[in-house]
Short mmCIF file of C-alpha atoms in Angstrom, two decimals:
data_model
loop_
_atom_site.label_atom_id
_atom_site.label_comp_id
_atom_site.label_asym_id
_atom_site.label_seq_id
_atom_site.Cartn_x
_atom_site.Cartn_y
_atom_site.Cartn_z
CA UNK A 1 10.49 -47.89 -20.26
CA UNK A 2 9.89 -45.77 -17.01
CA UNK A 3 7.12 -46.92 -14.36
CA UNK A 4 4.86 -45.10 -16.04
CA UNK A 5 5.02 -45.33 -19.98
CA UNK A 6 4.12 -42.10 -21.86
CA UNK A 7 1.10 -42.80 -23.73
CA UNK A 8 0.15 -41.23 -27.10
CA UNK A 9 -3.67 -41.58 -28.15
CA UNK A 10 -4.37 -41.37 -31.71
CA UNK A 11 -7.65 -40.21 -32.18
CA UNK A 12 -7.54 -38.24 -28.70
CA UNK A 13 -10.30 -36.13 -29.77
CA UNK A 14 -12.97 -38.37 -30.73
CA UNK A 15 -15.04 -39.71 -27.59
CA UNK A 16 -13.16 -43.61 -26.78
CA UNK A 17 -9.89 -41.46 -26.78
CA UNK A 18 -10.59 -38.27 -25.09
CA UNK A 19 -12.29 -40.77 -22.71
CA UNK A 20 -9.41 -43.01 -22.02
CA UNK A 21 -6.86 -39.73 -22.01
CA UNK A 22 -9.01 -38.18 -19.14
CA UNK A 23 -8.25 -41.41 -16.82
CA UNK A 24 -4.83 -42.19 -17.54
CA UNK A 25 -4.10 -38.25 -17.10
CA UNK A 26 -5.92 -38.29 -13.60
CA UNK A 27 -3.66 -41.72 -13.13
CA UNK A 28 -0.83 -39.56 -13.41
CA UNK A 29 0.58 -41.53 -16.54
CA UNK A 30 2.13 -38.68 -19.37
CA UNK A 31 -0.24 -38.59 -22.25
CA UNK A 32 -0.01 -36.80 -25.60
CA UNK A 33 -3.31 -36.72 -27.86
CA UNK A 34 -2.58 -36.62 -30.96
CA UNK A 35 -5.12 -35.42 -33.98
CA UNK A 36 -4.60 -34.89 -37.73
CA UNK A 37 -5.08 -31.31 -36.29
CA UNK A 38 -2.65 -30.59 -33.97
CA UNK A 39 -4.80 -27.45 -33.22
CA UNK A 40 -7.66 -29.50 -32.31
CA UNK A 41 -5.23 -31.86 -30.13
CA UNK A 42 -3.99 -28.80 -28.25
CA UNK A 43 -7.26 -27.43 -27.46
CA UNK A 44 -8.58 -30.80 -26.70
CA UNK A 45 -5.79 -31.43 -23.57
CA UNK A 46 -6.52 -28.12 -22.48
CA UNK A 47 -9.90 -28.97 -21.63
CA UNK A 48 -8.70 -32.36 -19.83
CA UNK A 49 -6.61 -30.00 -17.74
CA UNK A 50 -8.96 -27.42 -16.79
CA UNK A 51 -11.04 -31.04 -15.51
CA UNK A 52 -8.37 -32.50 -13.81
CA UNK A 53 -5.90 -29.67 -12.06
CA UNK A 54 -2.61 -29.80 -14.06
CA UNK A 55 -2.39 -33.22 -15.56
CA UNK A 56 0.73 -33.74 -17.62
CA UNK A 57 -1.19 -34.18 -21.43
CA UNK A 58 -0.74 -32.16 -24.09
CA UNK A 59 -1.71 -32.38 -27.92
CA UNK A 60 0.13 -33.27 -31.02
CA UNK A 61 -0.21 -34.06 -34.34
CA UNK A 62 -0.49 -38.17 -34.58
CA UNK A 63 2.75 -38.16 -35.99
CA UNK A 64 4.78 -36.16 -33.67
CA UNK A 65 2.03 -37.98 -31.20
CA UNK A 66 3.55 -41.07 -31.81
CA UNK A 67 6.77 -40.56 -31.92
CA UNK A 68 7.49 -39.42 -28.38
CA UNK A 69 4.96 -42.33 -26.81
CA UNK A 70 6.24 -45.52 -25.12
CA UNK A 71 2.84 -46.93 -25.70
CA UNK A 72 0.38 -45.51 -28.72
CA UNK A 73 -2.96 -46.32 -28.72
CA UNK A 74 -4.47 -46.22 -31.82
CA UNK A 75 -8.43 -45.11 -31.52
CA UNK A 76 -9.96 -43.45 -34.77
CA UNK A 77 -12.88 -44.82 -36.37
CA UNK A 78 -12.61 -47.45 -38.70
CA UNK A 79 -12.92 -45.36 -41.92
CA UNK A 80 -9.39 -43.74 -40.87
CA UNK A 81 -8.30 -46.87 -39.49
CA UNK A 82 -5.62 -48.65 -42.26
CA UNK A 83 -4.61 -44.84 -43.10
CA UNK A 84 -3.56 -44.25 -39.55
CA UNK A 85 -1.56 -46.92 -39.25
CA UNK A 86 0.76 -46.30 -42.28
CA UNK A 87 1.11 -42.67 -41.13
CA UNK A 88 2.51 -43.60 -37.52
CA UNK A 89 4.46 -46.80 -39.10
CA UNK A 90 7.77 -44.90 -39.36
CA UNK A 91 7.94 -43.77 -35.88
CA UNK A 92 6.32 -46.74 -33.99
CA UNK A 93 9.49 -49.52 -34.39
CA UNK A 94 9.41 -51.70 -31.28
CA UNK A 95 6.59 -49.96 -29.79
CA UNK A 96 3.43 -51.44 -28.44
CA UNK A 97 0.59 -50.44 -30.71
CA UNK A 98 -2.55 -50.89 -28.85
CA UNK A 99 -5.28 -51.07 -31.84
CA UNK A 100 -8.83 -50.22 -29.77
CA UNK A 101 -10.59 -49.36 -32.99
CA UNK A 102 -14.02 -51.56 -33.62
CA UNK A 103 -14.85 -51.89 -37.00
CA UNK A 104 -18.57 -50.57 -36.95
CA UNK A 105 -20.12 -50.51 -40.34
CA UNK A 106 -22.43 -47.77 -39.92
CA UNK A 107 -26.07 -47.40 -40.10
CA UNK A 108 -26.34 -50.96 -38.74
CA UNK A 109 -23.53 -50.89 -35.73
CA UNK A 110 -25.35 -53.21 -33.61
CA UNK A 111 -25.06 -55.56 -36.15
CA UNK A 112 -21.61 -57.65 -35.97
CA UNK A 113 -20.02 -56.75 -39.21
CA UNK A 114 -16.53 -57.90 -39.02
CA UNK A 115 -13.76 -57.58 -42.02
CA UNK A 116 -12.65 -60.13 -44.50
CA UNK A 117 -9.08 -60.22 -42.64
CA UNK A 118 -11.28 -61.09 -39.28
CA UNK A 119 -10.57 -58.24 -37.47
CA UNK A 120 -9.19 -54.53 -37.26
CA UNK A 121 -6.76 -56.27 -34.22
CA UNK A 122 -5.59 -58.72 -37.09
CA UNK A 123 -5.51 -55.66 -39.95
CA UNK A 124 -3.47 -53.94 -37.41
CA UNK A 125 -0.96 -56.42 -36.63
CA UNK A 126 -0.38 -57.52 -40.42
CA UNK A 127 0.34 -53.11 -41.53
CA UNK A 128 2.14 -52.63 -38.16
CA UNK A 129 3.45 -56.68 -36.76
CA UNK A 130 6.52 -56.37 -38.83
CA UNK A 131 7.93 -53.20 -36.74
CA UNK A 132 5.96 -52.70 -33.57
CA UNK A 133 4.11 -55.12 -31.14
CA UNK A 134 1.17 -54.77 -32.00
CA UNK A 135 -2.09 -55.35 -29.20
CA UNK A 136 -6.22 -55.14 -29.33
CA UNK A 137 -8.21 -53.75 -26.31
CA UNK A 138 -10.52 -51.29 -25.03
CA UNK A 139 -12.94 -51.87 -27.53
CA UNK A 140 -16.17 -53.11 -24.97
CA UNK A 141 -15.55 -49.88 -23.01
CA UNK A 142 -18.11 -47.09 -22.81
CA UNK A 143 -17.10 -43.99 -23.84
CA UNK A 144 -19.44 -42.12 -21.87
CA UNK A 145 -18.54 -43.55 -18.37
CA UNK A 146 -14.76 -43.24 -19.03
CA UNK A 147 -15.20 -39.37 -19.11
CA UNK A 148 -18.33 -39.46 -16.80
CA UNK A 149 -15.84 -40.92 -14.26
CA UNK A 150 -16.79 -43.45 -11.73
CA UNK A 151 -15.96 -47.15 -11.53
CA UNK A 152 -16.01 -48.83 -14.47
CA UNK A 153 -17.81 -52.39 -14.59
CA UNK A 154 -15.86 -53.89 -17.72
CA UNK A 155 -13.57 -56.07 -18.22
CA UNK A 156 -10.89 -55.65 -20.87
CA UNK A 157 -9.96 -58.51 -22.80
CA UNK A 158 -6.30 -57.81 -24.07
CA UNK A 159 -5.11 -60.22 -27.48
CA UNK A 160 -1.74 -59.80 -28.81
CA UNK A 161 0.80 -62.53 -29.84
CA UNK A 162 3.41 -60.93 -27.61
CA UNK A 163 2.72 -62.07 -24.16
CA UNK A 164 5.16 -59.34 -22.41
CA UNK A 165 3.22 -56.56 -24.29
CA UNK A 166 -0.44 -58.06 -23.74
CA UNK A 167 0.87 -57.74 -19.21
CA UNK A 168 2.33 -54.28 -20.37
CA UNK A 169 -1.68 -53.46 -21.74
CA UNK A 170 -2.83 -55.33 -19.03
CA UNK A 171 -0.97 -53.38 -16.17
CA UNK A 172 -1.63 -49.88 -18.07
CA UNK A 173 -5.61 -51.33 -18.02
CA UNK A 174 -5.30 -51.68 -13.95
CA UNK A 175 -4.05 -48.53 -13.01
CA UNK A 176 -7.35 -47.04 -14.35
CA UNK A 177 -9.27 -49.46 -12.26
CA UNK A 178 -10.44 -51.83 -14.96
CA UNK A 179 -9.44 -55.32 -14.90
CA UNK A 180 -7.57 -56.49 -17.87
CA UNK A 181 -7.57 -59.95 -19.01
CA UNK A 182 -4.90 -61.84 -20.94
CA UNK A 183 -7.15 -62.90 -24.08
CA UNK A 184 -4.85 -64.71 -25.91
CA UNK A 185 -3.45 -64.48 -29.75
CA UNK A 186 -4.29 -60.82 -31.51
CA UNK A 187 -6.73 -63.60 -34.04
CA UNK A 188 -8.84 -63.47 -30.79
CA UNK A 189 -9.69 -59.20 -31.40
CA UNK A 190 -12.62 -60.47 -33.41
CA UNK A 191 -14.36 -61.52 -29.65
CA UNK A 192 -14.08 -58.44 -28.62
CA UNK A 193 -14.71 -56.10 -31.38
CA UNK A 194 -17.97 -58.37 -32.48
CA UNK A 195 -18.85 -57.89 -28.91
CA UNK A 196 -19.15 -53.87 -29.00
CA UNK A 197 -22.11 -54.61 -31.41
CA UNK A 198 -23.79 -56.68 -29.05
CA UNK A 199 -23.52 -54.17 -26.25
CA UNK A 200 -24.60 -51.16 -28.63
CA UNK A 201 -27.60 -53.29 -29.30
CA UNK A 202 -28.11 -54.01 -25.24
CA UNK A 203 -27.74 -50.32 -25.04
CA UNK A 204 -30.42 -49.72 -26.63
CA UNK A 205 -33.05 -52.86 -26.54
CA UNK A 206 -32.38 -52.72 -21.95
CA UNK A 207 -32.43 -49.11 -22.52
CA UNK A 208 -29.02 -48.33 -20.72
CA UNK A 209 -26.00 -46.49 -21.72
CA UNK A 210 -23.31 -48.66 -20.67
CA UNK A 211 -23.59 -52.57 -20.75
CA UNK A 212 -20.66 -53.91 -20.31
CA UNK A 213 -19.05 -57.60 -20.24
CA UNK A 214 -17.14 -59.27 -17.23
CA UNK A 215 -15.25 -62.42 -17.51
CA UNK A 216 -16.58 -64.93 -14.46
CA UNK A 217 -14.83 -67.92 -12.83
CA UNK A 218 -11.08 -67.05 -12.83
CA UNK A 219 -11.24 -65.93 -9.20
CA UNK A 220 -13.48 -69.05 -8.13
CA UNK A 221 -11.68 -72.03 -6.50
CA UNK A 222 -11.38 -74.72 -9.19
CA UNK A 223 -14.15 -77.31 -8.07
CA UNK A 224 -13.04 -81.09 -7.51
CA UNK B 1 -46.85 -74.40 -27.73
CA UNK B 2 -48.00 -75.88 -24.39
CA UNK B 3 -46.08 -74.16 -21.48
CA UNK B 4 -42.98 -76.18 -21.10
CA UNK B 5 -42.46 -77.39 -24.44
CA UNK B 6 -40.94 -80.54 -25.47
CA UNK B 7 -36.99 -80.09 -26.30
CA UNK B 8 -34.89 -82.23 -28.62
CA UNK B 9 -31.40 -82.02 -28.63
CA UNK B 10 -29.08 -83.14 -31.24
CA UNK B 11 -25.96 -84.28 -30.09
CA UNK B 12 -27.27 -85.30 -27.44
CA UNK B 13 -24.71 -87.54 -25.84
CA UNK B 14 -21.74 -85.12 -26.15
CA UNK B 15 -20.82 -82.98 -23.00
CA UNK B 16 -22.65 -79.88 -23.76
CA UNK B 17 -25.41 -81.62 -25.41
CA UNK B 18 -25.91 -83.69 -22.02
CA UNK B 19 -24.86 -81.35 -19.90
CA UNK B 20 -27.73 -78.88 -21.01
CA UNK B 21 -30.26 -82.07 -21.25
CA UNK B 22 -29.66 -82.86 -17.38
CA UNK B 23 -30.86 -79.08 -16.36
CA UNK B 24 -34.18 -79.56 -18.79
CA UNK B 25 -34.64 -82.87 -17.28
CA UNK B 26 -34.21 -81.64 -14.18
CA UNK B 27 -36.56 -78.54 -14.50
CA UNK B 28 -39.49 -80.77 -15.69
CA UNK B 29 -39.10 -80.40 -19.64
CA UNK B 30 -39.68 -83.25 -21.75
CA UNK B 31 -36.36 -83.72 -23.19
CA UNK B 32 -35.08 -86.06 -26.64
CA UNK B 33 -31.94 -87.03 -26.75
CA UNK B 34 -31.25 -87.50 -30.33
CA UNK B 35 -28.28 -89.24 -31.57
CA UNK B 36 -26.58 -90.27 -34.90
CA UNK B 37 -27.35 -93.96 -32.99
CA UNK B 38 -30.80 -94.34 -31.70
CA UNK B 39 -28.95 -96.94 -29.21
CA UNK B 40 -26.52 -94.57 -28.29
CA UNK B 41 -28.92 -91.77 -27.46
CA UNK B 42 -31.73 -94.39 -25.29
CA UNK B 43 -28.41 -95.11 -23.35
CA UNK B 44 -27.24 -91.89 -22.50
CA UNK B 45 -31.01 -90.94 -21.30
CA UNK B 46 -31.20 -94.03 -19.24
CA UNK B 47 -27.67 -92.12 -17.38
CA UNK B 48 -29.64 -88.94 -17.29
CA UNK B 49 -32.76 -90.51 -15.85
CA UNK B 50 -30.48 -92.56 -12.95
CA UNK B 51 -28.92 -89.62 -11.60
CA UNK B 52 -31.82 -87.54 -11.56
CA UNK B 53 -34.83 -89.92 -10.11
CA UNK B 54 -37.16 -90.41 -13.64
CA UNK B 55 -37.70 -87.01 -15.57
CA UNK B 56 -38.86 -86.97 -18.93
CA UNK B 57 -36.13 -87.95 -21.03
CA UNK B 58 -35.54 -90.55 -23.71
CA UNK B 59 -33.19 -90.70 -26.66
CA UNK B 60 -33.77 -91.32 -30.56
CA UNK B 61 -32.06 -91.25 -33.68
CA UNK B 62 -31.62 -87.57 -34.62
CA UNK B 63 -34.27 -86.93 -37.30
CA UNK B 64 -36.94 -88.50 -34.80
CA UNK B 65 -36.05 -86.59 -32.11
CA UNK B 66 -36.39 -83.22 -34.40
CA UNK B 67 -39.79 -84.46 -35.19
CA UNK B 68 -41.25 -84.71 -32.24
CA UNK B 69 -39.92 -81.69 -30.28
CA UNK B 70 -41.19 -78.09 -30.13
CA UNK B 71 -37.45 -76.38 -29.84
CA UNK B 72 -34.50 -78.49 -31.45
CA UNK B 73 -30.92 -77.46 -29.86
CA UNK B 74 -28.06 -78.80 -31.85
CA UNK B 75 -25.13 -79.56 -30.10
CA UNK B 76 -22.74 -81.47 -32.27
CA UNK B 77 -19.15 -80.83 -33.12
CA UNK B 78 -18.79 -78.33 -35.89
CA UNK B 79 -17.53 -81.23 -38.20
CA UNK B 80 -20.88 -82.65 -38.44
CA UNK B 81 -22.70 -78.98 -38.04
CA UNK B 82 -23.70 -78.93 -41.80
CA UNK B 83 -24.49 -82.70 -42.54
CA UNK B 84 -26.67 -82.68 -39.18
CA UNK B 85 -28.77 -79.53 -40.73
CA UNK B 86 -29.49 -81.24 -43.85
CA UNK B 87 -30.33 -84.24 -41.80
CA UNK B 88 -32.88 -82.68 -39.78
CA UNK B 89 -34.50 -80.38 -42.38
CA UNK B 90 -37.61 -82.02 -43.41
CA UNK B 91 -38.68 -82.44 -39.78
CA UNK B 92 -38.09 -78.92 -38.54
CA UNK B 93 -40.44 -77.12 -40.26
CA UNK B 94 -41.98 -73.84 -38.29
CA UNK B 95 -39.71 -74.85 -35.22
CA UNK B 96 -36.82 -73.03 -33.47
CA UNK B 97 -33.70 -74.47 -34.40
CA UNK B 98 -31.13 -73.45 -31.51
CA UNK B 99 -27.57 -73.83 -32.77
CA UNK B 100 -25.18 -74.15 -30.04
CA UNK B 101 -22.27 -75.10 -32.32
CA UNK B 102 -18.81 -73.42 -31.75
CA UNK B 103 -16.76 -73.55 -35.34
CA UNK B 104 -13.76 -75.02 -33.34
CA UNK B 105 -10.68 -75.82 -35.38
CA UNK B 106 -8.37 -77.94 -33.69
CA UNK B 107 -6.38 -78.24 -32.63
CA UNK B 108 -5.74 -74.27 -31.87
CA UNK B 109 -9.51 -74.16 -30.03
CA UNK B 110 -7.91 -71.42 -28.05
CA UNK B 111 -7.84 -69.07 -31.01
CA UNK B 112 -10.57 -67.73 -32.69
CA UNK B 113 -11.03 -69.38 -36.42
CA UNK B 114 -14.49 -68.33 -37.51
CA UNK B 115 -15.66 -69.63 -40.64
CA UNK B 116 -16.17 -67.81 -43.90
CA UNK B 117 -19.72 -67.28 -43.41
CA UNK B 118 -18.68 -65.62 -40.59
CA UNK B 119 -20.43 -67.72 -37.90
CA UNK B 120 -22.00 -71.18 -37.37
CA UNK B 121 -25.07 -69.98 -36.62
CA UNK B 122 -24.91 -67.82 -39.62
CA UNK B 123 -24.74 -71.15 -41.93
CA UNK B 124 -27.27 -72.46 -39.51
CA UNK B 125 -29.71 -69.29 -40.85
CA UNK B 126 -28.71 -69.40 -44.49
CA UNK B 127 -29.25 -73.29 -44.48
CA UNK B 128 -32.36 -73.81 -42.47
CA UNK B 129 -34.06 -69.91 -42.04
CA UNK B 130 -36.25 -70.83 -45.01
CA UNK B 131 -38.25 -73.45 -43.15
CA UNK B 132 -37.27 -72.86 -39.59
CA UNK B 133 -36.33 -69.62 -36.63
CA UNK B 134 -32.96 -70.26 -36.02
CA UNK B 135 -31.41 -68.75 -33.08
CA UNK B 136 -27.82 -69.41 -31.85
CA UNK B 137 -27.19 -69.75 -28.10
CA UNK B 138 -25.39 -71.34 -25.26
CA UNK B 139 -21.84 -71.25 -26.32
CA UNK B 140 -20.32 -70.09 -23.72
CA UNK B 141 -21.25 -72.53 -20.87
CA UNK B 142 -19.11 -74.90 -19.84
CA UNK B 143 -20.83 -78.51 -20.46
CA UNK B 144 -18.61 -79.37 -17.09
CA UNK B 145 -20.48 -76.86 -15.17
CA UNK B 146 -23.50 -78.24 -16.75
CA UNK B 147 -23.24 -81.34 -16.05
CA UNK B 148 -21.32 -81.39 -12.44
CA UNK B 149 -24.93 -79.04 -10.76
CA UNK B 150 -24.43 -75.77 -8.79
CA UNK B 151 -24.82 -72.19 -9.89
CA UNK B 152 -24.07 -71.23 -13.50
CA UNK B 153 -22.16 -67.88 -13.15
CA UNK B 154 -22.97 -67.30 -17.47
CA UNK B 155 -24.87 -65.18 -19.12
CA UNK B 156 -26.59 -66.54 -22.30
CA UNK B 157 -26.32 -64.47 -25.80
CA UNK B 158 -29.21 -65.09 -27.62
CA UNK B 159 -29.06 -63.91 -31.67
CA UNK B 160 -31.38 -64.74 -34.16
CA UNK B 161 -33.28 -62.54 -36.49
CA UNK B 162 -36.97 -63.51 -34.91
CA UNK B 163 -37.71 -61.54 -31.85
CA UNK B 164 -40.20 -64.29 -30.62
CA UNK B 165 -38.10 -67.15 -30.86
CA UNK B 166 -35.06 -65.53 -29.34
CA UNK B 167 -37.78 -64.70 -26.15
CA UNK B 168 -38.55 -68.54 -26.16
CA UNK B 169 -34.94 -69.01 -26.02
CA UNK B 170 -34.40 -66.50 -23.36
CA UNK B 171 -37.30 -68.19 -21.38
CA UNK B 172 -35.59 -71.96 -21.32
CA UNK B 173 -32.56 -70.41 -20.68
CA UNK B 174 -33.81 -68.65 -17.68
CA UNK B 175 -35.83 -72.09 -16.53
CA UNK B 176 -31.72 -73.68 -15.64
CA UNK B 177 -30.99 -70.46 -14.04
CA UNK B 178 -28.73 -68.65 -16.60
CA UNK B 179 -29.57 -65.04 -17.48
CA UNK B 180 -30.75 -65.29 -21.52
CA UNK B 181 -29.57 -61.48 -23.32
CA UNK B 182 -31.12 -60.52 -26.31
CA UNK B 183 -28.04 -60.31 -28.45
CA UNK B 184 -29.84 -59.29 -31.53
CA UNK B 185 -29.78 -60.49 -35.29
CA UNK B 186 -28.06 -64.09 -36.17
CA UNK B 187 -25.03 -62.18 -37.90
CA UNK B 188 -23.94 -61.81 -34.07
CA UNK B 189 -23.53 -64.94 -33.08
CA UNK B 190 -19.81 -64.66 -34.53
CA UNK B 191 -19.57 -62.69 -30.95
CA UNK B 192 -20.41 -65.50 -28.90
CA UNK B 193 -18.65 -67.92 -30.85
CA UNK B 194 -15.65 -65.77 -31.22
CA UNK B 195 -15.92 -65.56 -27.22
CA UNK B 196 -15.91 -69.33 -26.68
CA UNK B 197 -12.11 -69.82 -28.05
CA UNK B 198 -11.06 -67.05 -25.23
CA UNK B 199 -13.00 -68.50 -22.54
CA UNK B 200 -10.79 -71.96 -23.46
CA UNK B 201 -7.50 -70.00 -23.39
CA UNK B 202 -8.68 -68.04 -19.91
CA UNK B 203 -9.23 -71.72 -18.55
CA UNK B 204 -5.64 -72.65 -19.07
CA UNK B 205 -4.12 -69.53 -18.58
CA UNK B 206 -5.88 -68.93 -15.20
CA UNK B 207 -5.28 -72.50 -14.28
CA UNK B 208 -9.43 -72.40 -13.85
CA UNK B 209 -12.30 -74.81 -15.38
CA UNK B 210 -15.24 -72.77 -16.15
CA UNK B 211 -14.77 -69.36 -17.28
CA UNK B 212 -17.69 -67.52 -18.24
CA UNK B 213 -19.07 -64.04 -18.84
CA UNK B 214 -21.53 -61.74 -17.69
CA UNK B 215 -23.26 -58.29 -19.36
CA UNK B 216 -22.94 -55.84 -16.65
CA UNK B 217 -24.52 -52.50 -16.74
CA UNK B 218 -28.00 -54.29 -17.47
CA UNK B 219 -30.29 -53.74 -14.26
CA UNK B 220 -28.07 -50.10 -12.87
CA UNK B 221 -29.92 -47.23 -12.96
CA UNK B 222 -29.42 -44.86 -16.39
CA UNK B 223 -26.81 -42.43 -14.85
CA UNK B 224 -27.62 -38.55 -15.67
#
């Protein structure tokens, strides 16, 4: 893998994706969005570029998305979630499948809601564990303020069982200015994605647009 | 309810449980420690009351000190989370139950294991909501932190599905200097739970002793 991994974003179009694309793009990472329309992928990274001088993205189908990425994040809804997977299986082996899709259960989404199998992390790395390595994150980050721009006051917690690609999500998490932090075993996704609930719910009952969450103590000298 | 109303908690002599009564104690609340052994619990307050001059605190068997409290917090390990529910049930009537039990599974209590129901303060709901407001709360601080003084850098989720007792919550968690969110309906205490089995991994995995977290975004301004 080159310094900077070429990252594919399934889902690119939809607002988490388009969001993350327009800071790893201004990063200077590759990216390819990649749609069930390739159409609407193309004309999606045109519209990063003409917001960000000539970033190298450009739009795909999910497939062909996929398929030329180092890293592919994964970041449909959850209604297209389990069908994504499968379609990307055959061209993701030894990959690291970063699964940022929060299984809201619409109308109530501030209502944690998770699945029987615990979490769309763990549904993710039971389709996908056997060929790629598979990773949560991303999932307590506001759409909005990624493609508002401006620093970002989140943390990223980052589960996987594979340690090497949880520091791989981790260091791809950095160089967009958010801190990533090593959250253990991919079981552990169903913090984070019961968490977004929470945070739509602060949203709205603080009457903000983009609570976040920061992990606090790690820095602080251990006390005798 | 006079203003600082009397609090019972049930597990009393275990870290968190003890670790939470010194701050009450210490902020003028009449506290109860209530124990499986009445003995147990009248020697644990006696600690309590010697390192912190004589505040209001005195121990009981567990179904006493339900009874005579306003606000019952149960603290106990999730092993005896059930049996200590039934326990308490005829005294509890009308009161906020506060269930502070994390459905730890050891000996993995670094990965997240929730139960069935989907959260312990979700069986907490479906086993006591017909009698009492249950709210779940205070998972994530570390009883160490607690107990040791100094400045808790945690926020507080509160969840429960009655606004007014999660604002009583909010208020006694606010009186020890934590910030109490309003985390919504009970079904979201899975969050906060969920949360508590990363916040034990970050600890050994950042080498530190009291990892906590904090809602950002609250108090900024709504960006245009």
């Amino acid at each position: 893998m080159q310094t900077r991994p070429t990252l594919a974003i399934i889902g690119g179009t939809g607002a988490l994706g388009s969001g993350l694309a327009i800071r790893w793009a201004a990063a200077g990472f590759p990216v390819v969005l990649g749609s069930r329309s390739s159409d609407k992928a193309k004309e999606a990274a045109l519209q990063i570029k003409a917001g960000n001088g000539a970033p190298a993205v450009r739009g795909e189908d999910n497939v062909t998305a996929a398929g030329v990425a180092d890293i592919v994040i994964v970041a449909v809804p959850f209604s297209h979630h389990d069908a994504t997977l499968d379609e990307i299986k055959s061209v993701v082996s030894g990959k690291i499948i970063v699964d940022a899709v929060v299984p809201l259960v619409p109308p109530k989404v501030s209502q944690v809601q998770l699945p029987p199998k615990g979490s769309a992390g763990q549904i993710a790395h039971e389709r996908l564990g056997d060929v790629a390595r598979v990773v949560s994150a991303f999932h307590n980050v506001g759409a909005a303020k990624l493609q508002n721009g401006g620093v970002i006051e989140c943390d990223v917690l980052v589960c996987g069982n594979d340690k090497e690609a949880r520091d791989a999500v981790i260091a791809i998490t950095e160089a967009i200015g958010m801190r990533g932090i090593d959250a253990g075993p991919i079981a552990n996704a169903a913090a984070s994605e019961a968490l977004t609930s929470i945070l739509i719910g602060i949203n709205r009952r603080y009457k903000v647009d983009c609570a976040g969450i920061q992990i606090t103590g790690i820095t602080a000298n251990v006390a005798a």
